[in-house]
Structures are given as C-alpha cells and as structure tokens.
Amino acid sequence: MSESANHQGQIARAPALPATFRAVLARALRGRCPRCGEARLFARWLKPEPACPACGQDWSHQRADDFPAYIAILVTGHLLAPVIIAMVADFDLSPAAVAAILLPSAVVMMLAMLQPAKGGVIAAQWWHGLNGFTRERPPVS
C-alpha cells in the first residue's frame, strides 16, 4: 500500500488497488468506488459522485450512456421469459391478468438493476482505461 501525509502530518494508507476485474465489478455492483471500495460511487440514484472522497478518483470521464438500461432490459427479459411461458402454458390466465402480473414485475426488476448495471459499466471503463481513465493495476510483487 502506498502512504501519504495528510494535512495534520499523519501518515494515511491509500487503499490497495483491486487485483482482478471480478473484485472491481463486485465493488461497483454494490455501489462502492471500483478503485478503492471505500466510498459510495453514486451521489444520487444514477448520478455518480464527481470524484471518490476516499481515493480521489475522478469519475467525470465515465460515459455509461444507455448501456446500463440495455443490460437491465436484457437481463429482465431473460429472467421473465420462462415465467411468461409458464404462466401462459400452465395457468388459465387472461391476457389482462398476465399483463397485470408481468408489467409491474418487469418495471421493478429493471429499476432495481439500473444502478448496479451502471456501476458495472463504470467499473469496466475504469479497469480497461477507457474514455479518459488511466489504466491502473496493483504493483506486481
């Protein structure tokens, strides 16, 4: 770990960089800074912090755009497809009843997946050094 002196002269240890993309992704999916894992990645629901308060990583380079929504739609569709098939094949439900069950379920699932998907996209951009991010790796011992 690297060390730096803070404004009071005390030595502060910088958090270690993650060694694998899996670690970076796990941090971001939980809404934590992909670089240090210490601070929140999002200031609001889908708005990332301008910079990490713990490690100082600038998040203004990120360009997630619509990709998190596409991920949420894809995952929701794949998870609900077997449910739709089972509801139509095994139950005698009217189309209105199927819609009344599936539409709210789909909306809730997609909204729940948006922030983790955006965190994952931001983490991937940082890990691979895309869109102005500096590609960082922990030092090899």
CSV table of C-alpha atoms in Angstrom, one decimal:
chain,number,residue,atom,x,y,z
A,1,MET,CA,0.0,0.0,0.0
A,2,SER,CA,1.1,3.5,-0.6
A,3,GLU,CA,1.5,6.0,2.1
A,4,SER,CA,0.9,9.8,2.0
A,5,ALA,CA,0.9,12.5,4.7
A,6,ASN,CA,-2.4,14.3,5.3
A,7,HIS,CA,-2.9,17.9,6.4
A,8,GLN,CA,-2.2,17.0,10.0
A,9,GLY,CA,1.1,15.3,9.2
A,10,GLN,CA,-0.2,11.8,10.0
A,11,ILE,CA,0.5,9.0,7.6
A,12,ALA,CA,-2.6,7.8,5.8
A,13,ARG,CA,-2.6,4.5,3.9
A,14,ALA,CA,-4.1,4.5,0.5
A,15,PRO,CA,-6.4,1.5,-0.2
A,16,ALA,CA,-4.9,-1.2,-2.3
A,17,LEU,CA,-5.9,-1.3,-5.9
A,18,PRO,CA,-8.0,-4.4,-6.8
A,19,ALA,CA,-6.1,-7.2,-8.4
A,20,THR,CA,-8.9,-8.6,-10.6
A,21,PHE,CA,-11.7,-7.3,-12.7
A,22,ARG,CA,-14.0,-9.5,-10.6
A,23,ALA,CA,-13.1,-7.5,-7.5
A,24,VAL,CA,-13.7,-4.2,-9.3
A,25,LEU,CA,-17.0,-5.4,-10.6
A,26,ALA,CA,-18.1,-6.7,-7.2
A,27,ARG,CA,-17.3,-3.3,-5.6
A,28,ALA,CA,-19.2,-1.4,-8.3
A,29,LEU,CA,-22.3,-3.6,-8.2
A,30,ARG,CA,-22.6,-2.8,-4.5
A,31,GLY,CA,-22.4,0.9,-5.3
A,32,ARG,CA,-18.9,1.4,-4.0
A,33,CYS,CA,-15.9,3.0,-5.6
A,34,PRO,CA,-14.4,0.4,-8.0
A,35,ARG,CA,-10.9,1.7,-7.3
A,36,CYS,CA,-10.8,1.7,-3.5
A,37,GLY,CA,-14.1,0.1,-2.4
A,38,GLU,CA,-14.2,2.7,0.5
A,39,ALA,CA,-16.7,5.3,-0.6
A,40,ARG,CA,-20.1,5.4,-2.4
A,41,LEU,CA,-19.9,5.5,-6.2
A,42,PHE,CA,-23.3,7.3,-6.6
A,43,ALA,CA,-24.3,10.7,-5.2
A,44,ARG,CA,-27.9,10.0,-6.2
A,45,TRP,CA,-29.7,7.0,-7.7
A,46,LEU,CA,-27.9,7.1,-11.1
A,47,LYS,CA,-25.6,10.2,-10.7
A,48,PRO,CA,-22.1,9.2,-9.9
A,49,GLU,CA,-20.0,11.2,-7.4
A,50,PRO,CA,-17.8,13.7,-9.3
A,51,ALA,CA,-14.8,12.2,-7.5
A,52,CYS,CA,-14.3,9.5,-4.9
A,53,PRO,CA,-13.9,11.1,-1.4
A,54,ALA,CA,-11.7,8.3,-0.2
A,55,CYS,CA,-9.2,7.8,-3.1
A,56,GLY,CA,-9.8,10.9,-5.2
A,57,GLN,CA,-10.6,9.0,-8.4
A,58,ASP,CA,-12.2,11.4,-10.9
A,59,TRP,CA,-15.4,9.8,-12.2
A,60,SER,CA,-16.3,12.6,-14.7
A,61,HIS,CA,-14.7,10.6,-17.5
A,62,GLN,CA,-17.4,7.9,-17.3
A,63,ARG,CA,-19.7,7.6,-20.3
A,64,ALA,CA,-22.2,4.9,-19.4
A,65,ASP,CA,-25.0,6.5,-21.5
A,66,ASP,CA,-27.8,4.0,-22.3
A,67,PHE,CA,-25.8,0.8,-21.9
A,68,PRO,CA,-26.9,0.1,-18.3
A,69,ALA,CA,-30.6,0.3,-19.5
A,70,TYR,CA,-29.9,-2.2,-22.2
A,71,ILE,CA,-28.3,-4.5,-19.7
A,72,ALA,CA,-31.3,-4.2,-17.4
A,73,ILE,CA,-33.7,-4.9,-20.3
A,74,LEU,CA,-31.7,-7.9,-21.5
A,75,VAL,CA,-31.5,-9.5,-18.0
A,76,THR,CA,-35.1,-8.7,-17.2
A,77,GLY,CA,-36.3,-10.3,-20.5
A,78,HIS,CA,-34.2,-13.4,-19.9
A,79,LEU,CA,-35.4,-13.8,-16.4
A,80,LEU,CA,-39.1,-13.2,-17.1
A,81,ALA,CA,-39.3,-15.3,-20.4
A,82,PRO,CA,-39.6,-18.6,-18.6
A,83,VAL,CA,-42.2,-17.0,-16.2
A,84,ILE,CA,-44.2,-15.8,-19.2
A,85,ILE,CA,-44.1,-19.2,-20.8
A,86,ALA,CA,-45.1,-21.0,-17.6
A,87,MET,CA,-47.9,-18.5,-17.0
A,88,VAL,CA,-49.3,-19.0,-20.4
A,89,ALA,CA,-48.8,-22.7,-20.7
A,90,ASP,CA,-49.7,-23.9,-17.2
A,91,PHE,CA,-52.3,-21.4,-15.9
A,92,ASP,CA,-55.6,-20.3,-17.4
A,93,LEU,CA,-55.0,-16.6,-17.1
A,94,SER,CA,-56.5,-13.9,-19.2
A,95,PRO,CA,-54.1,-11.6,-21.1
A,96,ALA,CA,-55.1,-8.8,-18.8
A,97,ALA,CA,-54.1,-10.9,-15.7
A,98,VAL,CA,-50.8,-11.8,-17.3
A,99,ALA,CA,-50.1,-8.2,-18.1
A,100,ALA,CA,-51.1,-7.1,-14.5
A,101,ILE,CA,-48.6,-9.5,-13.1
A,102,LEU,CA,-45.7,-9.1,-15.5
A,103,LEU,CA,-45.6,-5.4,-16.2
A,104,PRO,CA,-45.1,-4.3,-12.5
A,105,SER,CA,-42.6,-7.2,-12.1
A,106,ALA,CA,-40.6,-6.1,-15.1
A,107,VAL,CA,-40.6,-2.4,-14.1
A,108,VAL,CA,-39.4,-3.3,-10.6
A,109,MET,CA,-36.7,-5.6,-11.8
A,110,MET,CA,-35.4,-3.1,-14.4
A,111,LEU,CA,-35.4,-0.2,-11.9
A,112,ALA,CA,-33.6,-2.4,-9.3
A,113,MET,CA,-30.9,-3.4,-11.9
A,114,LEU,CA,-30.2,0.1,-13.3
A,115,GLN,CA,-27.8,1.3,-10.6
A,116,PRO,CA,-25.7,-1.9,-10.3
A,117,ALA,CA,-25.6,-2.1,-14.2
A,118,LYS,CA,-24.3,1.5,-14.3
A,119,GLY,CA,-21.8,0.8,-11.6
A,120,GLY,CA,-20.6,-2.3,-13.6
A,121,VAL,CA,-20.2,-0.2,-16.8
A,122,ILE,CA,-18.3,2.5,-15.0
A,123,ALA,CA,-16.1,-0.2,-13.4
A,124,ALA,CA,-15.4,-1.8,-16.7
A,125,GLN,CA,-14.4,1.6,-18.2
A,126,TRP,CA,-12.1,2.4,-15.3
A,127,TRP,CA,-10.5,-1.1,-15.3
A,128,HIS,CA,-9.8,-1.1,-19.0
A,129,GLY,CA,-8.7,2.5,-19.2
A,130,LEU,CA,-11.5,3.7,-21.5
A,131,ASN,CA,-12.9,7.2,-22.0
A,132,GLY,CA,-10.0,9.1,-20.5
A,133,PHE,CA,-9.5,6.8,-17.4
A,134,THR,CA,-5.9,5.8,-16.6
A,135,ARG,CA,-5.5,2.0,-16.6
A,136,GLU,CA,-4.2,1.1,-13.1
A,137,ARG,CA,-3.0,-2.2,-11.8
A,138,PRO,CA,-1.6,-3.2,-8.4
A,139,PRO,CA,2.2,-3.5,-8.4
A,140,VAL,CA,3.5,-7.0,-9.0
A,141,SER,CA,5.5,-8.3,-6.1
